[in-house]
Short mmCIF file of C-alpha atoms in Angstrom, two decimals:
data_model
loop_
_atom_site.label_atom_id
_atom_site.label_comp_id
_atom_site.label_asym_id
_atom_site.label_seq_id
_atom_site.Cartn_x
_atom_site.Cartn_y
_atom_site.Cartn_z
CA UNK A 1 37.85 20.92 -66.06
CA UNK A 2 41.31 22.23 -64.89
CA UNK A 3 40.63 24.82 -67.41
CA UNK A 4 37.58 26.25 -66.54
CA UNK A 5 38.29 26.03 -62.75
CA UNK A 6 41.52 28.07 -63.75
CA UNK A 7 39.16 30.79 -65.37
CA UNK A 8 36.48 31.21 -63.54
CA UNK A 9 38.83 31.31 -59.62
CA UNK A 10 41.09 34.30 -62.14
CA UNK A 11 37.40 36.18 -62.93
CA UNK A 12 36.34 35.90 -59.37
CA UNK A 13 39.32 37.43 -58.44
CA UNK A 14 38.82 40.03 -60.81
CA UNK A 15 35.20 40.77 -59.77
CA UNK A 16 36.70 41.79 -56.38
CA UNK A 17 39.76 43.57 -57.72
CA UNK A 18 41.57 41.53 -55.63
CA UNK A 19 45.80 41.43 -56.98
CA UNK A 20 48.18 38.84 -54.92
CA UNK A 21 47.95 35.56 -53.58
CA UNK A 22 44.36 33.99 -53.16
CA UNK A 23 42.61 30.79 -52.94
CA UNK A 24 39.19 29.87 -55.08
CA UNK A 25 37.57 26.87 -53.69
CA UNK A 26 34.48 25.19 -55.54
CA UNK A 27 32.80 21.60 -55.03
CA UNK A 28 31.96 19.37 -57.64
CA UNK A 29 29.09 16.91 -58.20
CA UNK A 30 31.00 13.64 -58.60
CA UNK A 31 28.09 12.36 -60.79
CA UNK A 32 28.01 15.31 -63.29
CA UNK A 33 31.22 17.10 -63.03
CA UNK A 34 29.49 20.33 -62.29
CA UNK A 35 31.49 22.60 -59.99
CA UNK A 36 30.19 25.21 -57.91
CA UNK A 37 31.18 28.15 -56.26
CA UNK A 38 32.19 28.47 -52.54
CA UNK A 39 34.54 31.01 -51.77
CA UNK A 40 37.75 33.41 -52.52
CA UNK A 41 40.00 33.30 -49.76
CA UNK A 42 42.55 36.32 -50.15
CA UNK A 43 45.69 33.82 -48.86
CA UNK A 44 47.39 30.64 -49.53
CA UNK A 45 45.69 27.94 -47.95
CA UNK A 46 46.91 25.00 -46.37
CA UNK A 47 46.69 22.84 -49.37
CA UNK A 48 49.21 25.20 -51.28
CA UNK A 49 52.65 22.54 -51.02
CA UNK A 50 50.54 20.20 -53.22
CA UNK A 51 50.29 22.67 -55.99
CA UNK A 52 54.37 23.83 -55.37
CA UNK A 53 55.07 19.88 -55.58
CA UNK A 54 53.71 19.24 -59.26
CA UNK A 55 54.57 22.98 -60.35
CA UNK A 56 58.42 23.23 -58.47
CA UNK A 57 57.00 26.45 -57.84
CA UNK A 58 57.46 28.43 -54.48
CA UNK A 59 53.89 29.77 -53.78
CA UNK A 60 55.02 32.18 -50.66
CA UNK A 61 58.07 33.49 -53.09
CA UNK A 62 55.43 34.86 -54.98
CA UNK A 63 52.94 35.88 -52.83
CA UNK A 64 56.27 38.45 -51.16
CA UNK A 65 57.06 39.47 -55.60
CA UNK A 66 53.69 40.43 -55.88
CA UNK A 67 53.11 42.20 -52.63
CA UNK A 68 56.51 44.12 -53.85
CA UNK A 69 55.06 45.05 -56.83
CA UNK A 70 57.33 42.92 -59.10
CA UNK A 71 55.80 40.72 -61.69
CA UNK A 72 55.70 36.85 -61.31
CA UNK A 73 58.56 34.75 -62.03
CA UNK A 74 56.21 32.80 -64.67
CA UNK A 75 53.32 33.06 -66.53
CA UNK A 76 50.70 30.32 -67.00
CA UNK A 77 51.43 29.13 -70.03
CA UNK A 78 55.21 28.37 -68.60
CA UNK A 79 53.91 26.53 -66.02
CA UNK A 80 53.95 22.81 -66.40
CA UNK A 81 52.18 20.43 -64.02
CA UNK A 82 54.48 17.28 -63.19
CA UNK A 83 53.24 13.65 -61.87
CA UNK A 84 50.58 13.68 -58.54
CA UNK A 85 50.22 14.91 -55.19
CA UNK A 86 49.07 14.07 -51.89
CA UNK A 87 48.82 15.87 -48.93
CA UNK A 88 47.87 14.72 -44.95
CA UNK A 89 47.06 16.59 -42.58
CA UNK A 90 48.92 14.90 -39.23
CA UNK A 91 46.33 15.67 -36.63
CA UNK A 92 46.36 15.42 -32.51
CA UNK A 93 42.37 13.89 -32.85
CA UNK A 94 41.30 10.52 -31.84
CA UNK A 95 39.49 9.62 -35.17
CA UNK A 96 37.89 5.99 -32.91
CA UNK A 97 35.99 8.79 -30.38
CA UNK A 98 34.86 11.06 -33.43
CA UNK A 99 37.79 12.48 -33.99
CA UNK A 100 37.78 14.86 -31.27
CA UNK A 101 40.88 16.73 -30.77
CA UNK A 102 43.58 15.87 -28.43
CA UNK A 103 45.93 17.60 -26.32
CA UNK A 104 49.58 16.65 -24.66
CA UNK A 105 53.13 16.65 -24.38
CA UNK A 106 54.56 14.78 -27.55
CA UNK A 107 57.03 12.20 -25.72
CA UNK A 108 58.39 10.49 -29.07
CA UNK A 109 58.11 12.28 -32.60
CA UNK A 110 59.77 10.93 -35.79
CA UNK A 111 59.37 11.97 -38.96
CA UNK A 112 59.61 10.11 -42.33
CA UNK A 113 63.18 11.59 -44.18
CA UNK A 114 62.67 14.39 -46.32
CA UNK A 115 63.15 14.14 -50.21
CA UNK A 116 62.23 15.76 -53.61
CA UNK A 117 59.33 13.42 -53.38
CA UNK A 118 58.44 13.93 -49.53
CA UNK A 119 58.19 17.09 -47.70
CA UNK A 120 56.95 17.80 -43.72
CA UNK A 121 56.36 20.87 -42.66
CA UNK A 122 56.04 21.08 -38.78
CA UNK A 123 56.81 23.90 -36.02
CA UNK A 124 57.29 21.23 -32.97
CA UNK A 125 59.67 18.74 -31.96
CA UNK A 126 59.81 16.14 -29.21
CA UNK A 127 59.16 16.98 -25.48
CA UNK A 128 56.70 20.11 -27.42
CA UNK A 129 53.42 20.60 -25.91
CA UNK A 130 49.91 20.98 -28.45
CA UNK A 131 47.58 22.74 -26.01
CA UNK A 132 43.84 23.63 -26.22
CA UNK A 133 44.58 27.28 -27.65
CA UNK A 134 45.81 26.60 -31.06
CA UNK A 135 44.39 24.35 -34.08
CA UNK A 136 45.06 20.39 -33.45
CA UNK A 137 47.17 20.03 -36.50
CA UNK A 138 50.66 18.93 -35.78
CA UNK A 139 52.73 18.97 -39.14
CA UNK A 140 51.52 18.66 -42.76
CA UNK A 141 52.95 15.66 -44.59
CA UNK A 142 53.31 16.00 -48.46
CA UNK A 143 54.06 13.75 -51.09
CA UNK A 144 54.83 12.87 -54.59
CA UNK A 145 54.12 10.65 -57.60
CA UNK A 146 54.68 10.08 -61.07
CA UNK A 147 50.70 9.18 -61.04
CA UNK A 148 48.03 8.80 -58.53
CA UNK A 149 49.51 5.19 -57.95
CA UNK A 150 53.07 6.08 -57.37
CA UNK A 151 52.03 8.76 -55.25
CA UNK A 152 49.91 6.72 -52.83
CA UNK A 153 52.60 4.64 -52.81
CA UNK A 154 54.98 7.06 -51.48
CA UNK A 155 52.71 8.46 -48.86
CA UNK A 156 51.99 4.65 -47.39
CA UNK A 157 55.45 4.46 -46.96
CA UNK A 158 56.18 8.05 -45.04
CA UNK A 159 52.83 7.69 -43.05
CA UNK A 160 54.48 3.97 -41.52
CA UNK A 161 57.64 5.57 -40.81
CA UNK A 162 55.49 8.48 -39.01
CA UNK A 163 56.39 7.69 -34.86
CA UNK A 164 54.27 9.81 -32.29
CA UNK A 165 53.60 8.67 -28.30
CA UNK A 166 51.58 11.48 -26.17
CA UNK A 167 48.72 11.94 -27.66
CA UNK A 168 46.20 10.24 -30.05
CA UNK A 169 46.70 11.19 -33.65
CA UNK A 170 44.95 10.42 -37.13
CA UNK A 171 47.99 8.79 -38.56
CA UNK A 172 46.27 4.99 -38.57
CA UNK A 173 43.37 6.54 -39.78
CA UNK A 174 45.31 8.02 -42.90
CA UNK A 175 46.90 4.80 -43.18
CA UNK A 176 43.41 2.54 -43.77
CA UNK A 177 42.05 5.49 -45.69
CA UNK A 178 45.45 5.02 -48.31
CA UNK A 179 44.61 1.43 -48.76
CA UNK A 180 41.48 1.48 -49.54
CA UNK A 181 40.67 0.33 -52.62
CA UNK A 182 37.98 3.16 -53.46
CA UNK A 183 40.02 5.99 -52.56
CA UNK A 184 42.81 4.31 -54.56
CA UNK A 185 40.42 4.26 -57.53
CA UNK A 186 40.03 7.78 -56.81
CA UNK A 187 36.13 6.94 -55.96
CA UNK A 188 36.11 10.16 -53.27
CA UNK A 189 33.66 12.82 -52.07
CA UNK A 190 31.95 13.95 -49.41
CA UNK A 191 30.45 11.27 -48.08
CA UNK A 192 33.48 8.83 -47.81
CA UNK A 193 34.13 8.07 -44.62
CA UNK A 194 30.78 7.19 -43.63
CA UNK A 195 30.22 4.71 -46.68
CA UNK A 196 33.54 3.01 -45.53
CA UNK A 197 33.21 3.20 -41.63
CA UNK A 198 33.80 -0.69 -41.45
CA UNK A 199 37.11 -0.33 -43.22
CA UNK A 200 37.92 2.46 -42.05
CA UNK A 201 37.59 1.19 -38.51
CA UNK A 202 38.11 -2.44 -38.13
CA UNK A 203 38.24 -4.37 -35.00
CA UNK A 204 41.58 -3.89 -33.07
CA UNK A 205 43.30 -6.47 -34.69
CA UNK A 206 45.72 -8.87 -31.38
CA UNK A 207 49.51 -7.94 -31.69
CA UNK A 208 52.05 -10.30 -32.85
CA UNK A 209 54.34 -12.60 -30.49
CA UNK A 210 57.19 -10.35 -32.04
CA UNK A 211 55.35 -7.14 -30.80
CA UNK A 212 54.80 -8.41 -27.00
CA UNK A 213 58.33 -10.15 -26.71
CA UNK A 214 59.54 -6.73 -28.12
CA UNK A 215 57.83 -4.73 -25.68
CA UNK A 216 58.59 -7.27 -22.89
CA UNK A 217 62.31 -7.18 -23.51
CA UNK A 218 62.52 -3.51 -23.85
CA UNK A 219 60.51 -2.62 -20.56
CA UNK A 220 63.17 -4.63 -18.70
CA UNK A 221 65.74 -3.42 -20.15
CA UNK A 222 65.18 0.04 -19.45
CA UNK A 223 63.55 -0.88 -16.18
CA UNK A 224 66.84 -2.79 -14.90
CA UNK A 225 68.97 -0.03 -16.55
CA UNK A 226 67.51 2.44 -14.72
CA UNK A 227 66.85 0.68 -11.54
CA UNK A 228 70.58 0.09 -11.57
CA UNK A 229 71.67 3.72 -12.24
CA UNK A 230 69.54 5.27 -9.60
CA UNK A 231 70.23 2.64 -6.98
CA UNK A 232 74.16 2.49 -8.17
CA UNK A 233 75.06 5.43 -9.98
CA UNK A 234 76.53 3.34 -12.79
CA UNK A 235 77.28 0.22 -14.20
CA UNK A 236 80.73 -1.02 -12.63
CA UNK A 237 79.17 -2.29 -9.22
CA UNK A 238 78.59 -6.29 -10.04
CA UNK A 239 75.51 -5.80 -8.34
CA UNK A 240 74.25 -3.54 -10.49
CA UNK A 241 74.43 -5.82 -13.36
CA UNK A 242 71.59 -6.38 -15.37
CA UNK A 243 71.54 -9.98 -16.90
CA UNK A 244 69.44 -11.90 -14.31
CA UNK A 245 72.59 -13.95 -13.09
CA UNK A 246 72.18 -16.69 -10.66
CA UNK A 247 74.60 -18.95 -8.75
CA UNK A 248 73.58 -22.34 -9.88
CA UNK A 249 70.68 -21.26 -11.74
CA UNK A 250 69.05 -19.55 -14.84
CA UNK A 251 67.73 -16.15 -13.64
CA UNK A 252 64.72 -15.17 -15.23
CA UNK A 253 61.91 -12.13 -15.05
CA UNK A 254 58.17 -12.22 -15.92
CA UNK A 255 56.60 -9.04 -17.74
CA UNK A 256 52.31 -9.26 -18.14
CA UNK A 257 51.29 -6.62 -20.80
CA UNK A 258 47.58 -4.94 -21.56
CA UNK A 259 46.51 -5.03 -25.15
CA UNK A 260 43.16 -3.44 -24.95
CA UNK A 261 40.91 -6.36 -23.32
CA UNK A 262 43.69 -8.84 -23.77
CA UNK A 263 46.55 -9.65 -21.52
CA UNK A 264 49.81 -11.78 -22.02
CA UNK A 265 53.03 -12.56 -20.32
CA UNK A 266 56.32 -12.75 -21.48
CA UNK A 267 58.95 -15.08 -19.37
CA UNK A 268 62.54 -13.47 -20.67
CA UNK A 269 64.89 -16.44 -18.95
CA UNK A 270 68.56 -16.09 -19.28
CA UNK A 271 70.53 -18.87 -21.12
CA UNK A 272 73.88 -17.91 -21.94
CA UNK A 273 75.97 -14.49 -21.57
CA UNK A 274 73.34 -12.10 -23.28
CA UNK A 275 71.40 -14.51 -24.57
CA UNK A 276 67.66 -15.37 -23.49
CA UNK A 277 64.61 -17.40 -24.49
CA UNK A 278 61.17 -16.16 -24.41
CA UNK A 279 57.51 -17.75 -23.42
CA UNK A 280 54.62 -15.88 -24.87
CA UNK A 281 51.27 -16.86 -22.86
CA UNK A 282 47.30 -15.90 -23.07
CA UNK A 283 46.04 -14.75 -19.31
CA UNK A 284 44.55 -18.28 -19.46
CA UNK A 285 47.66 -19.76 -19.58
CA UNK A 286 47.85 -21.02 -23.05
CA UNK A 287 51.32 -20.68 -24.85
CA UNK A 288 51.16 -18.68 -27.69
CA UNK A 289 54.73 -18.25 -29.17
CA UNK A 290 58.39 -19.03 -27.99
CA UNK A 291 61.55 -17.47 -28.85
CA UNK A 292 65.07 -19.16 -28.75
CA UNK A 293 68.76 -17.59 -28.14
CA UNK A 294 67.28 -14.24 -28.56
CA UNK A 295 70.39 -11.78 -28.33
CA UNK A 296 68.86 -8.02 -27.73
CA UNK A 297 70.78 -5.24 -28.62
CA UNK A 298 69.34 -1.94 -27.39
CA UNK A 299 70.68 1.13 -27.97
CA UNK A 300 68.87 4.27 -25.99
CA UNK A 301 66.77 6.97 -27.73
CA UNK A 302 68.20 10.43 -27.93
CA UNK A 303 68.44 12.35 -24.76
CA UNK A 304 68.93 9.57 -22.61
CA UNK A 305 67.40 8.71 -19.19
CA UNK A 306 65.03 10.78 -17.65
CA UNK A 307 64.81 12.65 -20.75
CA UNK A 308 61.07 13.38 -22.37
CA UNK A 309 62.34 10.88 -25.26
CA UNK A 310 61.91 7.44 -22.89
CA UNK A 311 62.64 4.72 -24.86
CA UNK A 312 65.10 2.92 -27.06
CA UNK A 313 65.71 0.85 -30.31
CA UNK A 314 65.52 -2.69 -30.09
CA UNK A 315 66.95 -4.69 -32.85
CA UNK A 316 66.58 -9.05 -32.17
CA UNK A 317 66.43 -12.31 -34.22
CA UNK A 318 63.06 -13.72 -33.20
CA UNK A 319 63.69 -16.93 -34.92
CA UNK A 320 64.34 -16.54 -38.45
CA UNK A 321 62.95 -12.81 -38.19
CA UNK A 322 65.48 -9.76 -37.38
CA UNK A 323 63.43 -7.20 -35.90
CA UNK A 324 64.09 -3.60 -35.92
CA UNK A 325 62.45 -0.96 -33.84
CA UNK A 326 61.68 1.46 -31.81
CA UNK A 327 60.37 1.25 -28.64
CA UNK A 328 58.34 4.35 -26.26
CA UNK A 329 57.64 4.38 -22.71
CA UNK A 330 55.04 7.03 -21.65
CA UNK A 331 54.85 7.31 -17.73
CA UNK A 332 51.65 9.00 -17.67
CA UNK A 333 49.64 6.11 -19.13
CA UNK A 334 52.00 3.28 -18.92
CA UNK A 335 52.05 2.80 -22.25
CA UNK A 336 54.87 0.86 -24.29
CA UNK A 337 55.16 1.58 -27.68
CA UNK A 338 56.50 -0.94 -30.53
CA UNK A 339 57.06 0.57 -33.82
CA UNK A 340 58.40 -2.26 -36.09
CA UNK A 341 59.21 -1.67 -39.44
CA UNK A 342 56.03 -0.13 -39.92
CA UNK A 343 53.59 -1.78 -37.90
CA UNK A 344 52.76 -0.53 -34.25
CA UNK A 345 51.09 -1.71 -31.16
CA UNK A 346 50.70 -0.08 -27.77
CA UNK A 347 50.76 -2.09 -25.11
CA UNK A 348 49.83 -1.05 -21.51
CA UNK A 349 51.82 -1.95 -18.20
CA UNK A 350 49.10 -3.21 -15.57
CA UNK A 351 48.98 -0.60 -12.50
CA UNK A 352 48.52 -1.94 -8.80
CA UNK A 353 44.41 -2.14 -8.67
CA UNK A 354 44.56 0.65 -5.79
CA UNK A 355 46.05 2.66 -8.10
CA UNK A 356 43.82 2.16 -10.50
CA UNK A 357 41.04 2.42 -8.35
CA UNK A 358 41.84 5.72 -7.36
CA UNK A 359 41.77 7.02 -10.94
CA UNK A 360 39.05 5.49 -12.06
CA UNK A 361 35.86 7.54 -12.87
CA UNK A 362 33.29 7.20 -9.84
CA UNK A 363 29.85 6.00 -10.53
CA UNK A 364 27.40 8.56 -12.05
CA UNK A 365 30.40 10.77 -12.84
CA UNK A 366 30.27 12.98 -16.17
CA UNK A 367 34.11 12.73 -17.58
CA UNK A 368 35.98 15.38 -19.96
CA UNK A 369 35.86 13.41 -23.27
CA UNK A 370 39.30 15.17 -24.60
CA UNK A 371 41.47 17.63 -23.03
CA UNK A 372 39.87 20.94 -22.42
CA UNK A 373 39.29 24.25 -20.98
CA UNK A 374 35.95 25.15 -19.27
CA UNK A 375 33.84 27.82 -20.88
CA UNK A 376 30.69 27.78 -18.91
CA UNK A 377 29.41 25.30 -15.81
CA UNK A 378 25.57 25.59 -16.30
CA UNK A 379 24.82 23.30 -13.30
CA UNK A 380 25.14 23.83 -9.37
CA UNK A 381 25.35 20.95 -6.77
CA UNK A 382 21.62 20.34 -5.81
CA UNK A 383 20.31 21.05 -8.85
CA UNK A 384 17.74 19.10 -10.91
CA UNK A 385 18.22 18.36 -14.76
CA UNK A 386 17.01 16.43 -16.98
CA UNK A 387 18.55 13.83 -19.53
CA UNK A 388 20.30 15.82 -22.03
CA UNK A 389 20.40 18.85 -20.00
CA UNK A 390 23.57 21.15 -21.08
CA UNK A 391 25.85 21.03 -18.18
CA UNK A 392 29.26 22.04 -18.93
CA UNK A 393 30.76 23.76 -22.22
CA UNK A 394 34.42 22.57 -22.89
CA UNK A 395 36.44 24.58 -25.93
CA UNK A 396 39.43 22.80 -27.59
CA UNK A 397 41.18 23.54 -30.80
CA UNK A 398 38.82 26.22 -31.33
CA UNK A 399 36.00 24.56 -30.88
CA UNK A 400 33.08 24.62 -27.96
CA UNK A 401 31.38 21.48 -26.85
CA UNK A 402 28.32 20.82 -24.90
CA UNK A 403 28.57 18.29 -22.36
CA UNK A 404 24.85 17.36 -21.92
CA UNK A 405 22.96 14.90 -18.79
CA UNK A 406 23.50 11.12 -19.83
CA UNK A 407 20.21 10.93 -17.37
CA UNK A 408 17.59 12.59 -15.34
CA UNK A 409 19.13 12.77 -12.08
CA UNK A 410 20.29 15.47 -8.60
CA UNK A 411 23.73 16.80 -9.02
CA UNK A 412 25.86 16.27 -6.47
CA UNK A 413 29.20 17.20 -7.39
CA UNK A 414 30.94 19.87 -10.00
CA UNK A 415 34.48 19.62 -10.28
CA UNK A 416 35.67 22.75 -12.08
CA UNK A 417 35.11 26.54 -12.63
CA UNK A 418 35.06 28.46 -15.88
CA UNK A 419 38.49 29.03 -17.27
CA UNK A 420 40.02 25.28 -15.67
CA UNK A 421 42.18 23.26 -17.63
CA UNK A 422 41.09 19.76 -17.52
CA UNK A 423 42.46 16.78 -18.61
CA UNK A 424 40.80 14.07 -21.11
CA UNK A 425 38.96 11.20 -18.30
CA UNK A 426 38.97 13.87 -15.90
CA UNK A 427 35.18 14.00 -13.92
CA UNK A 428 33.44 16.87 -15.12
CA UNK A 429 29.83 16.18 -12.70
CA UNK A 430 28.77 13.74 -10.59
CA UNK A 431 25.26 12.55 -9.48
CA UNK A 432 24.12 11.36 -6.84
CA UNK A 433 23.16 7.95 -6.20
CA UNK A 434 19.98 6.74 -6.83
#
């Protein structure tokens, strides 16, 4: 089959008397193994790196020899294809809300270390912003294998050591899709993702006690670290310690974390110099894990405080486990980030409820369902519609969207004019109450 897809991509190129770098793409019949035509792209395509990884052959090298006019470094029959290769496509989407693209500043990004077997290729860096203009894709991540097995292998592994707060991303997504069994069997087409959508996209599994005590003991950390800095200036003021002390007592502080519909608090109580114990408990009250002599040691991200990397790593003995990770704070959603050792959960600090009231969408309200720029506003205040009535198009990544009536209904409200940047959540239309 390699072969004859070989052949007939070099004739098609031929037909066209097109010389240099192109790209032949056909699809295949799973069932009968009868490729078909699509299309001759006169460039390297994004998939290139997987064909340089099993070749150790520099694609864009020869793409500039042949525009030159010089002959290629090999010819086919010199070329020797060596073990298997993967690539992922690290995207700003939200793959749970149809994997509509995303937009944002990337507070925390950490790649997996480069090798001869793993190879990112990115153009932005922490504090970077991925706006509406450009395609959603934020870094290709390539890997390799002696086989298909050793390959997936190696891409698990750099996909849990992938770290990103801002924005939503595909990179759990990739993760499920590399476990599961079918696409491990190499059991793949077209219709994948919808034949799998259950393991694909599980239920939002609770954290672990580690996670939450992890999270807890960073946010005050960095919350009595910088409390102390801003009120102080530094650290040599004994009031500006940041241990909990008490005269005659055991100081302690009480963090209450979000984790999607669930909510726990953490009791961090000071027992000895640097030392503390932890209570874990359900909103109900119910204990659900607690930690003894637990000696933190956190050491502060790159770029320090007030920087757009917020966040530290936190390395503990929670009982008989040492945990190592890192931890993000993200102001804009109060978010708190635990990535530990390759698992992550994103926990949410609880806002005042008249702050959250405020941003909350108001009844009968149409909201931006990503971030967005508006293209057209096909509705007026006053106007009648019906349900499913276009009334706003939105363009991201490329892409235009057609926000439509949810109901039949009197506009009352419209937020924005053509060529507004809007954020994701952000209301779009309102109605007016019935």
């Amino acid at each position: 089959v390699r072969r004859l897809l070989g052949e007939k991509a070099v004739a098609a190129a031929k037909a066209v008397k097109y010389e240099g770098a192109g790209t032949v793409e056909f699809i295949m019949d799973d069932e009968t193994q009868q490729f078909y035509f699509m299309e001759l792209n006169t460039r390297l395509q994004v998939e290139h790196p997987v064909t340089e990884m099993i070749t150790n052959t520099d694609l864009v090298q020869w793409q500039l020899e042949v525009a030159a006019g010089n002959r290629l470094p090999k010819l086919q029959n010199e070329i020797v294809c060596t073990g298997h290769a993967f690539e992922a496509r690290i995207y700003a989407e939200n793959p749970e809300n149809g994997f509509l693209p995303d937009t944002g500043r990337l507070v925390h990004l950490a790649t997996p270390q480069p090798s001869s077997d793993v190879r990112v290729e990115t153009g932005v860096q922490t504090g970077d912003v991925i706006s509406v203009y450009y395609d959603p894709m934020i870094a290709k991540l390539v890997v390799r294998g002696e086989d298909r097995q050793a390959a997936l292998r190696v891409l698990r592994k750099a996909l849990a050591e992938y770290e990103i707060v801002g924005l939503h991303t595909n990179i759990g997504f990739l993760r499920r899709l590399a476990e599961s069994p079918d696409f491990i069997a190499a059991k793949v087409e077209t219709g994948f993702i919808n034949k799998h959508l259950d393991e694909l996209f599980p239920p939002v599994a609770q954290p672990s006690a580690e996670s939450i005590v992890q999270a807890a003991l960073a946010h005050i950390i960095d919350s009595s670290t910088k409390a102390a800095l801003s009120t102080h200036g530094g650290l040599a003021s004994p009031w500006a310690a940041i241990d909990s002390f008490r005269l005659n007592a055991f100081g302690s502080q009480t963090t209450t974390l979000a984790y999607g519909d669930h909510q726990y608090t953490a009791k961090v109580r000071v027992v000895g110099n640097g030392m503390y114990s932890v209570c874990v408990t359900s909103k109900s009250g119910d204990k659900i894990a607690e930690f003894h002599n637990v000696q933190p040691l956190w050491e502060p991200l790159p770029g320090g405080v007030g920087s757009t990397s917020a966040g530290g790593h936190l390395r503990a003995l929670l009982n008989d486990r040492l945990c190592a990770s890192n931890v993000v704070f993200n102001d804009k959603d109060s978010s708190i980030t635990v990535f530990d050792q390759g698992r992550v959960a994103v926990f949410k600090v609880p806002v005042p409820q008249y702050f959250d009231d405020a941003g909350a969408a108001s009844p009968g309200s149409v909201t931006a369902p990503m971030s967005c720029k508006i293209v057209q506003v096909m509705v007026e205040p006053g106007a009648e519609v019906e349900q499913n009535a276009p009334l706003v198009v939105l363009e991201a990544m490329k892409m235009e969207h057609v926000i439509k009536a949810p109901k039949a209904g009197k506009i009352a409200s419209v937020y924005y004019k053509v060529g507004d940047l809007v954020e994701e959540g952000k209301n779009l239309v309102a109605f007016e109450n019935e």
